Amino acid sequence: MSDTTQLLKTPLHALHVELGGKMVEFAGYSMPVQYPLGVLGEHKHTRAKAGLFDVSHMGQLRIDGTDAAEKLETLTTGDLQVLTPGRMRYTLFTNETGGILDDLMVTNAGDHLFVVVNAACKSADLAHMEAVLGGQMTELSDRALLALQGPSAEAVLSALAPEAAELTFMRSAAMTIDGAECFVTRSGYTGEDGYEISVPAEAAEAFARKLVSHPDVEVIGLGARDSLRLEAGLCLYGHDIDTGTTPVEGALEWAISKRRKAEGGFPGADIILDQLTNGAARRRVGLRPEGRAPAREGTDIADANGTLIGHVTSGGFGPTVEGPIAMGYVTIDHAGEGTEINLMIRGKPNPAKVVALPFVTQSYKR
Amino acid sequence: MSTTKYTEDHEWIRVEDGVGTVGITNHAQEQLGDIVFVEVPDVGRTLSKGDDAAVVESVKAASEVYAPVSGEVTEANAALADTPQTVNEDATGAGWLYKIKLSDPSQLDDLMDEDAYKAHAGA
């Protein structure tokens, strides 16, 4: 066990403890892995009604200057200059060998770009961006980030901020909620409709309490956050994608914007654009075991002859699917939907099929 | 007359007439959370004390269950394949994992009694 006194705390730490959160270390922060409802219950509640997640450990930053998008494009695969105010995009920081340094969300917030990066990559990302953006970049360390996800999210949030109902998927707006200047995006990491809300640290606990007091809302820990995103087929950085995987291998071609495919100009573009044309040797796929045994991260994947063809990068039990699910990389000749493979769980072959992602129907409000 | 002993790894064994019934403790199931998969050993398998005998998996992670004593597996709780949550609901009763015919009953002397286990688990 790590020494919990050394861990960073989010502005909602005291509330997590009060609500019975089981606190664990994650990316240097003390975070709730689950609450008394438990991972299964929290997962199902989010899909049925609404779940509130504290994601304040993630890095929030703003980039100022009229050339902000142009400069950030030199590090990422996305067309950021095309984003009009309120629009946002999922994109990738790549390196010179075509690997992925992090995945991130970039939003045109009107007079600046609002960027959210992964907690575990935050310091490396900041250094990486600083080299290009220098003083134009400011870390918003005085803000909390909350996610409200699930079919009830719109009703719950729009009761406090009616403008929230007007946003559609991947749109954003600044809103004053209970006197606090918030920045709201209609996005998330669960496959459900919902919001991520950037709120001043000092207003975060009161805002969270207000959301949790709604009968449809339960607090959700990192355990269910992981099972929800896995069912939604979404990558977890450091597991499903990392510096050793390219966007093409990671089946994230859609995160390379059309203009960037044509123009390049991002790190590793020669390698990535070549893979776009000629294909990569392996690919991230969905995997559905036939039995009930979950295949965890690191599980070897073999073909029918027992030859190693890849490994699982995320795997577990899908509470909504009601069975084991996984994602992993396989050689390209085994990446087709319906391909029969074996998951080597505790040394024994467990039959599984390559399936399309996501495992559950996404419920975004388009 | 049966005796129940406990391991440091949160297994319990209840021994009657030389056959032990093995499971995980209530403390262990609470720590694991919602159990979604259980793999029990094959009947007839010979286990040495400390061997990986069974697997209990929550949504989050897989946990090995070790053999508290040496012996031969005489019965396994097949019902857990379809209802793994029984381990959460009744860890020390219907959620038993397997039965083992002890080859060396003196190994029980190395295990904890209930009071010692409670102190160990901080319960």
Coordinates of C-alpha atoms in Angstrom, one line a residue:
Chain A
M1 CA 0.0 0.0 0.0
S2 CA 1.2 3.5 -0.8
D3 CA 1.4 6.1 1.9
T4 CA -2.0 7.8 1.6
T5 CA -0.7 10.9 3.3
Q6 CA 1.5 11.7 0.3
L7 CA -1.3 11.5 -2.2
L8 CA -2.9 14.5 -3.8
K9 CA -6.6 15.2 -3.0
T10 CA -9.3 16.6 -5.2
P11 CA -11.6 19.3 -4.0
L12 CA -14.2 16.6 -3.4
H13 CA -12.0 14.3 -1.2
A14 CA -13.9 15.0 2.0
L15 CA -17.2 14.3 0.3
H16 CA -15.9 11.0 -1.1
V17 CA -14.9 9.9 2.4
E18 CA -18.2 11.1 3.9
L19 CA -20.2 9.1 1.3
G20 CA -18.3 5.9 2.1
G21 CA -15.9 5.9 -0.9
K22 CA -13.2 3.3 -0.7
M23 CA -10.1 5.4 -1.4
V24 CA -7.2 4.1 -3.5
E25 CA -4.2 5.6 -5.2
F26 CA -4.7 6.5 -8.8
A27 CA -2.2 8.7 -10.8
G28 CA -0.8 10.1 -7.5
Y29 CA -4.3 11.1 -6.2
S30 CA -6.4 9.5 -3.5
M31 CA -9.6 8.6 -5.5
P32 CA -12.7 6.5 -4.7
V33 CA -12.6 3.1 -6.5
Q34 CA -16.2 2.4 -5.3
Y35 CA -18.9 3.5 -2.8
P36 CA -21.2 1.3 -0.7
L37 CA -23.4 0.6 -3.7
G38 CA -20.5 -1.4 -5.3
V39 CA -19.1 -1.5 -8.8
L40 CA -22.0 -3.6 -10.3
G41 CA -24.6 -1.4 -8.8
E42 CA -22.9 1.8 -9.7
H43 CA -22.4 0.7 -13.3
K44 CA -26.0 -0.3 -13.7
H45 CA -27.3 2.8 -12.0
T46 CA -25.3 5.0 -14.5
R47 CA -26.8 3.2 -17.5
A48 CA -30.3 3.4 -15.9
K49 CA -30.4 6.9 -14.4
A50 CA -27.3 9.0 -13.7
G51 CA -23.9 8.7 -12.1
L52 CA -21.7 11.5 -10.8
F53 CA -17.9 11.0 -11.2
D54 CA -15.1 13.1 -9.8
V55 CA -12.6 13.4 -12.5
S56 CA -10.8 16.4 -11.0
H57 CA -7.5 14.5 -11.1
M58 CA -7.5 15.0 -14.9
G59 CA -5.5 18.0 -16.2
Q60 CA -7.5 21.0 -17.3
L61 CA -5.8 23.8 -19.2
R62 CA -6.5 26.8 -21.3
I63 CA -4.5 28.0 -24.2
D64 CA -4.8 31.7 -25.2
G65 CA -3.9 33.4 -28.4
T66 CA -5.3 33.6 -31.9
D67 CA -2.7 31.0 -33.0
A68 CA -3.5 28.5 -30.2
A69 CA -5.2 26.0 -32.5
E70 CA -2.5 26.3 -35.2
K71 CA 0.2 25.7 -32.7
L72 CA -1.5 22.8 -30.9
E73 CA -2.1 21.1 -34.2
T74 CA 1.7 20.7 -34.6
L75 CA 1.5 18.2 -31.7
T76 CA -1.9 16.5 -32.5
T77 CA -3.8 14.6 -35.2
G78 CA -6.9 16.7 -35.1
D79 CA -8.2 19.6 -37.2
L80 CA -8.4 22.1 -34.4
Q81 CA -8.6 25.3 -36.6
V82 CA -11.9 24.1 -38.0
L83 CA -13.5 24.1 -34.5
T84 CA -16.0 27.0 -34.2
P85 CA -16.8 28.3 -30.7
G86 CA -18.5 25.7 -28.6
R87 CA -17.3 22.7 -30.7
M88 CA -14.9 20.1 -29.3
R89 CA -12.8 17.2 -30.6
Y90 CA -11.1 14.0 -29.3
T91 CA -7.5 14.0 -30.5
L92 CA -4.1 12.4 -29.9
F93 CA -0.6 13.6 -29.0
T94 CA 1.7 11.6 -31.1
N95 CA 5.5 11.1 -31.1
E96 CA 8.1 10.9 -33.8
T97 CA 7.7 7.1 -34.1
G98 CA 3.9 7.4 -34.5
G99 CA 3.2 6.3 -31.0
I100 CA 0.5 7.9 -28.8
L101 CA 1.7 10.1 -25.9
D102 CA -1.8 10.8 -24.6
D103 CA -5.4 11.2 -25.8
L104 CA -7.2 14.5 -25.0
M105 CA -10.2 16.6 -25.5
V106 CA -9.9 20.1 -27.1
T107 CA -12.7 22.5 -27.0
N108 CA -13.0 25.9 -28.7
A109 CA -14.2 28.0 -25.7
G110 CA -14.6 31.2 -27.6
D111 CA -11.6 33.3 -26.6
H112 CA -9.3 30.3 -25.8
L113 CA -9.0 26.6 -26.2
F114 CA -10.0 24.4 -23.2
V115 CA -8.0 21.2 -23.0
V116 CA -8.5 18.1 -20.8
V117 CA -5.7 15.5 -20.6
N118 CA -5.2 12.3 -18.6
A119 CA -4.1 12.6 -15.0
A120 CA -1.2 10.1 -15.4
C121 CA 0.1 12.0 -18.4
K122 CA -0.5 15.5 -17.0
S123 CA 3.0 16.6 -16.2
A124 CA 4.6 15.1 -19.3
D125 CA 1.8 16.7 -21.5
L126 CA 2.4 20.1 -19.9
A127 CA 6.1 20.0 -20.6
H128 CA 5.4 18.7 -24.2
M129 CA 2.9 21.6 -24.8
E130 CA 5.0 24.2 -23.1
A131 CA 7.8 23.7 -25.6
V132 CA 5.4 24.9 -28.4
L133 CA 2.9 27.1 -26.5
G134 CA 5.1 28.6 -23.8
G135 CA 3.2 31.2 -21.8
Q136 CA 0.1 30.9 -23.8
M137 CA -0.8 27.8 -21.8
T138 CA -2.2 27.9 -18.2
E139 CA -3.0 24.9 -16.1
L140 CA -6.4 25.4 -14.4
S141 CA -5.4 23.8 -11.1
D142 CA -8.0 25.8 -9.2
R143 CA -10.9 23.9 -10.9
A144 CA -12.6 20.7 -10.3
L145 CA -14.0 18.5 -13.1
L146 CA -17.2 16.5 -12.5
A147 CA -18.9 14.1 -15.0
L148 CA -22.6 13.5 -14.8
Q149 CA -23.5 10.6 -17.0
G150 CA -26.6 8.6 -17.9
P151 CA -30.1 9.0 -19.3
S152 CA -31.2 11.2 -16.4
A153 CA -28.2 13.6 -16.7
E154 CA -30.0 16.1 -18.9
A155 CA -33.0 16.4 -16.6
V156 CA -30.8 16.7 -13.5
L157 CA -28.4 19.3 -14.8
S158 CA -30.9 21.4 -16.7
A159 CA -32.9 21.8 -13.5
L160 CA -29.9 23.8 -12.3
A161 CA -28.8 25.2 -15.6
P162 CA -31.5 25.2 -18.3
E163 CA -29.0 25.9 -21.1
A164 CA -27.5 22.4 -20.5
A165 CA -30.5 20.9 -22.3
E166 CA -29.7 22.8 -25.5
L167 CA -26.2 21.3 -25.9
T168 CA -25.8 18.3 -28.2
F169 CA -23.1 15.7 -28.1
M170 CA -19.6 17.2 -28.3
R171 CA -20.8 20.8 -27.8
S172 CA -19.9 23.1 -24.9
A173 CA -20.9 26.3 -23.3
A174 CA -20.0 28.5 -20.3
M175 CA -22.8 28.5 -17.7
T176 CA -23.3 30.2 -14.3
I177 CA -24.6 27.5 -12.0
D178 CA -25.5 28.7 -8.5
G179 CA -23.3 31.7 -8.9
A180 CA -20.3 29.7 -10.0
E181 CA -18.7 30.2 -13.4
C182 CA -18.8 26.7 -14.9
F183 CA -17.8 25.3 -18.3
V184 CA -20.0 22.5 -19.5
T185 CA -19.3 20.0 -22.3
R186 CA -21.8 17.4 -23.5
S187 CA -19.3 14.5 -23.5
G188 CA -18.1 11.7 -21.3
Y189 CA -16.4 8.3 -21.0
T190 CA -19.3 5.9 -20.4
G191 CA -21.1 5.6 -23.8
E192 CA -24.1 7.3 -22.2
D193 CA -25.4 10.8 -22.8
G194 CA -24.0 13.2 -20.2
Y195 CA -21.9 16.1 -19.3
E196 CA -18.5 17.1 -18.0
I197 CA -18.6 20.2 -15.9
S198 CA -15.5 22.3 -15.0
V199 CA -16.3 24.1 -11.8
P200 CA -14.2 26.4 -9.5
A201 CA -12.6 24.3 -6.8
E202 CA -14.3 26.2 -4.0
A203 CA -17.8 25.7 -5.5
A204 CA -17.3 22.0 -6.3
E205 CA -18.5 20.4 -3.1
A206 CA -21.7 22.4 -2.9
F207 CA -22.4 21.7 -6.6
A208 CA -21.7 17.9 -6.1
R209 CA -23.9 17.8 -3.1
K210 CA -26.7 19.4 -5.0
L211 CA -26.4 16.8 -7.8
V212 CA -26.1 13.9 -5.4
S213 CA -29.3 15.1 -3.6
H214 CA -31.3 14.3 -6.7
P215 CA -33.0 10.9 -6.3
D216 CA -31.7 9.8 -9.8
V217 CA -28.0 10.4 -9.0
E218 CA -25.5 8.1 -7.3
V219 CA -21.8 8.8 -6.9
I220 CA -19.7 6.5 -9.0
G221 CA -16.1 5.3 -8.4
L222 CA -13.2 4.5 -10.7
G223 CA -14.2 0.8 -10.7
A224 CA -17.4 1.4 -12.6
R225 CA -15.8 4.2 -14.6
D226 CA -13.5 1.5 -16.0
S227 CA -16.2 -1.1 -16.7
L228 CA -18.5 1.6 -18.3
R229 CA -15.8 2.8 -20.6
L230 CA -14.7 -0.7 -21.6
E231 CA -18.3 -1.6 -22.5
A232 CA -18.4 1.6 -24.6
G233 CA -15.2 0.5 -26.4
L234 CA -13.3 3.5 -25.2
C235 CA -9.5 3.4 -24.8
L236 CA -7.7 3.8 -21.4
Y237 CA -4.4 5.5 -22.0
G238 CA -1.4 3.4 -20.7
H239 CA -3.4 0.2 -21.3
D240 CA -5.2 0.2 -24.7
I241 CA -3.0 2.8 -26.3
D242 CA 0.5 4.1 -25.4
T243 CA 3.8 5.2 -27.0
G244 CA 4.1 1.7 -28.5
T245 CA 0.8 1.9 -30.4
T246 CA 0.0 4.1 -33.4
P247 CA -3.5 5.6 -34.0
V248 CA -4.0 3.1 -36.9
E249 CA -3.0 0.1 -34.8
G250 CA -5.3 1.5 -32.1
A251 CA -8.3 1.7 -34.5
L252 CA -8.4 5.4 -33.9
E253 CA -8.2 6.6 -37.5
W254 CA -11.3 8.6 -36.9
A255 CA -9.2 10.8 -34.5
I256 CA -7.1 11.9 -37.4
S257 CA -9.0 14.7 -39.1
K258 CA -9.4 14.7 -42.9
R259 CA -7.3 17.8 -43.4
R260 CA -4.5 16.4 -41.2
K261 CA -4.6 13.1 -43.2
A262 CA -4.0 15.2 -46.3
E263 CA -1.5 17.6 -44.9
G264 CA 0.3 15.7 -42.1
G265 CA 2.4 18.1 -40.0
F266 CA 2.1 16.2 -36.7
P267 CA 4.8 14.1 -35.0
G268 CA 5.2 10.7 -36.6
A269 CA 2.9 11.7 -39.6
D270 CA 5.1 9.8 -42.1
I271 CA 4.6 6.5 -40.3
I272 CA 1.0 7.1 -39.4
L273 CA -0.1 8.2 -42.9
D274 CA 1.8 5.3 -44.4
Q275 CA -0.2 2.9 -42.1
L276 CA -3.4 4.7 -43.1
T277 CA -2.7 3.8 -46.8
N278 CA -1.0 0.4 -46.4
G279 CA -2.4 -0.8 -43.1
A280 CA -0.7 -1.8 -39.9
A281 CA 0.5 -5.3 -38.8
R282 CA -1.9 -5.4 -35.9
R283 CA -5.1 -3.8 -34.7
R284 CA -7.1 -3.2 -31.5
V285 CA -10.3 -5.2 -31.5
G286 CA -13.2 -6.1 -29.3
L287 CA -13.1 -9.7 -27.8
R288 CA -16.1 -11.6 -26.5
P289 CA -15.2 -14.8 -24.6
E290 CA -17.6 -17.7 -25.1
G291 CA -17.4 -18.8 -21.4
R292 CA -17.8 -16.8 -18.3
A293 CA -14.1 -16.4 -17.3
P294 CA -12.9 -12.8 -17.7
A295 CA -9.7 -12.3 -19.6
R296 CA -7.7 -9.6 -17.8
E297 CA -5.1 -7.2 -19.1
G298 CA -2.0 -9.0 -20.2
T299 CA -3.8 -12.3 -21.2
D300 CA -2.1 -13.9 -24.2
I301 CA -4.3 -14.3 -27.4
A302 CA -3.6 -17.4 -29.5
D303 CA -4.9 -18.6 -32.8
A304 CA -6.6 -22.0 -33.3
N305 CA -3.1 -23.6 -33.6
G306 CA -1.9 -22.1 -30.4
T307 CA 0.4 -19.5 -32.0
L308 CA 0.6 -16.3 -30.1
I309 CA -1.2 -13.5 -32.1
G310 CA -1.5 -10.7 -29.5
H311 CA -2.6 -9.8 -26.0
V312 CA -5.5 -8.3 -24.0
T313 CA -5.1 -4.7 -23.0
S314 CA -8.3 -4.2 -21.1
G315 CA -10.6 -7.0 -19.9
G316 CA -13.1 -7.8 -17.3
F317 CA -16.8 -8.3 -16.7
G318 CA -19.4 -6.1 -18.4
P319 CA -22.3 -5.6 -16.0
T320 CA -24.7 -4.4 -18.8
V321 CA -23.5 -7.1 -21.2
E322 CA -23.7 -9.6 -18.3
G323 CA -20.6 -11.4 -19.3
P324 CA -16.9 -11.1 -19.9
I325 CA -15.6 -8.5 -22.4
A326 CA -12.1 -7.5 -23.5
M327 CA -10.1 -5.4 -25.9
G328 CA -6.7 -6.3 -27.2
Y329 CA -4.4 -6.2 -30.1
V330 CA -4.2 -9.1 -32.6
T331 CA -2.3 -9.6 -35.9
I332 CA -4.1 -8.0 -38.8
D333 CA -5.1 -11.4 -40.3
H334 CA -7.1 -12.1 -37.1
A335 CA -8.7 -8.7 -36.7
G336 CA -11.8 -9.4 -38.8
E337 CA -15.2 -9.6 -37.0
G338 CA -16.1 -13.1 -36.2
T339 CA -12.6 -14.5 -36.1
E340 CA -12.3 -17.3 -33.6
I341 CA -9.3 -17.0 -31.2
N342 CA -8.3 -18.4 -27.9
L343 CA -7.7 -16.4 -24.7
M344 CA -5.0 -18.1 -22.6
I345 CA -6.4 -17.7 -19.2
R346 CA -4.3 -19.3 -16.4
G347 CA -2.6 -21.4 -19.1
K348 CA -5.7 -22.8 -20.7
P349 CA -7.3 -21.8 -24.0
N350 CA -10.7 -20.1 -23.6
P351 CA -12.5 -19.7 -27.0
A352 CA -13.5 -16.2 -27.9
K353 CA -14.6 -14.2 -31.0
V354 CA -13.4 -10.9 -32.4
V355 CA -16.4 -8.5 -32.2
A356 CA -17.3 -5.0 -33.2
L357 CA -16.9 -2.3 -30.6
P358 CA -18.7 -0.9 -28.6
F359 CA -20.2 -3.7 -26.6
V360 CA -23.2 -1.6 -25.7
T361 CA -25.2 0.9 -27.9
Q362 CA -23.9 4.4 -27.4
S363 CA -26.7 6.8 -26.3
Y364 CA -25.3 10.2 -27.2
K365 CA -27.6 13.1 -27.9
R366 CA -26.8 14.1 -31.5
Chain B
M1 CA -17.9 -32.1 15.8
S2 CA -16.3 -29.8 13.3
T3 CA -13.5 -27.3 13.7
T4 CA -13.1 -24.2 11.6
K5 CA -9.7 -22.7 10.9
Y6 CA -8.5 -19.6 8.9
T7 CA -5.5 -18.6 6.8
E8 CA -3.7 -15.3 6.6
D9 CA -5.0 -15.1 3.0
H10 CA -8.6 -15.1 4.2
E11 CA -9.6 -18.6 3.4
W12 CA -11.6 -20.7 5.9
I13 CA -11.6 -24.5 6.2
R14 CA -14.3 -26.4 8.2
V15 CA -13.1 -30.0 8.9
E16 CA -15.4 -32.9 9.8
D17 CA -14.3 -36.5 9.7
G18 CA -11.0 -35.7 7.9
V19 CA -12.7 -33.8 5.1
G20 CA -12.4 -30.0 4.9
T21 CA -14.8 -27.6 3.3
V22 CA -13.0 -24.5 1.9
G23 CA -14.2 -21.0 1.1
I24 CA -13.2 -17.4 1.4
T25 CA -14.1 -15.4 4.5
N26 CA -16.8 -12.8 4.8
H27 CA -14.1 -10.2 5.2
A28 CA -12.5 -11.4 1.9
Q29 CA -15.8 -11.1 -0.1
E30 CA -16.4 -7.7 1.3
Q31 CA -12.9 -6.6 0.2
L32 CA -13.4 -8.1 -3.3
G33 CA -16.8 -6.6 -3.9
D34 CA -19.3 -8.0 -6.4
I35 CA -18.1 -11.4 -7.5
V36 CA -18.8 -12.2 -11.1
F37 CA -16.8 -15.4 -11.7
V38 CA -15.7 -18.4 -9.7
E39 CA -13.4 -21.2 -10.9
V40 CA -13.4 -24.2 -8.6
P41 CA -10.8 -27.1 -8.8
D42 CA -11.5 -30.4 -10.6
V43 CA -12.7 -33.2 -8.4
G44 CA -9.8 -35.7 -7.9
R45 CA -7.1 -33.0 -8.2
T46 CA -4.3 -33.3 -5.6
L47 CA -3.4 -30.1 -3.9
S48 CA -0.4 -29.2 -1.8
K49 CA -0.8 -26.6 0.9
G50 CA -0.4 -23.1 -0.7
D51 CA -1.3 -24.2 -4.3
D52 CA -3.6 -22.1 -6.4
A53 CA -6.8 -24.0 -5.9
A54 CA -9.6 -21.7 -7.1
V55 CA -10.2 -18.3 -8.6
V56 CA -12.7 -15.7 -7.4
E57 CA -13.1 -12.6 -9.6
S58 CA -14.8 -9.4 -9.0
V59 CA -15.6 -6.8 -11.7
K60 CA -12.3 -5.2 -10.9
A61 CA -9.8 -8.1 -10.4
A62 CA -9.1 -11.8 -10.2
S63 CA -8.0 -13.3 -6.8
E64 CA -6.4 -16.7 -6.4
V65 CA -7.6 -18.9 -3.6
Y66 CA -4.9 -21.0 -2.1
A67 CA -5.2 -24.5 -0.6
P68 CA -5.0 -24.1 3.2
V69 CA -3.9 -27.7 3.6
S70 CA -2.7 -30.6 1.4
G71 CA -5.1 -33.3 0.1
E72 CA -7.4 -34.5 -2.6
V73 CA -10.4 -32.5 -3.9
T74 CA -13.5 -34.7 -3.3
E75 CA -16.2 -32.2 -4.3
A76 CA -16.5 -28.8 -5.9
N77 CA -19.4 -26.3 -5.7
A78 CA -20.5 -26.4 -9.3
A79 CA -23.5 -24.1 -8.6
L80 CA -21.1 -21.1 -8.4
A81 CA -20.5 -21.2 -12.2
D82 CA -24.0 -19.8 -12.7
T83 CA -24.4 -17.9 -9.4
P84 CA -21.0 -16.6 -8.4
Q85 CA -22.8 -13.9 -6.3
T86 CA -23.5 -16.6 -3.8
V87 CA -20.0 -16.1 -2.5
N88 CA -21.0 -12.5 -1.6
E89 CA -24.3 -13.5 -0.1
D90 CA -23.1 -16.4 2.0
A91 CA -19.3 -16.7 1.9
T92 CA -19.1 -19.2 4.8
G93 CA -22.2 -21.2 3.9
A94 CA -23.7 -21.8 0.4
G95 CA -20.7 -19.9 -1.1
W96 CA -18.2 -22.7 -0.2
L97 CA -15.8 -23.5 -3.0
Y98 CA -14.6 -27.1 -2.7
K99 CA -14.1 -30.0 -0.3
I100 CA -10.7 -31.6 0.4
K101 CA -9.7 -34.9 2.0
L102 CA -6.8 -33.9 4.2
S103 CA -3.5 -35.9 3.7
D104 CA -1.9 -34.3 6.7
P105 CA -4.4 -33.1 9.4
S106 CA -1.5 -31.8 11.5
Q107 CA -1.3 -28.9 9.0
L108 CA -4.5 -27.5 10.6
D109 CA -2.4 -26.7 13.7
D110 CA -0.6 -24.0 11.7
L111 CA -3.8 -22.2 10.9
M112 CA -5.6 -19.5 12.9
D113 CA -8.7 -20.0 15.1
E114 CA -11.6 -17.6 14.8
D115 CA -10.3 -15.1 17.4
A116 CA -6.8 -15.0 15.9
Y117 CA -8.3 -14.5 12.4
K118 CA -10.6 -11.7 13.6
A119 CA -7.5 -10.0 15.0
H120 CA -5.6 -10.6 11.7
A121 CA -8.5 -9.2 9.6
G122 CA -8.9 -6.2 11.8
A123 CA -12.6 -7.1 12.2

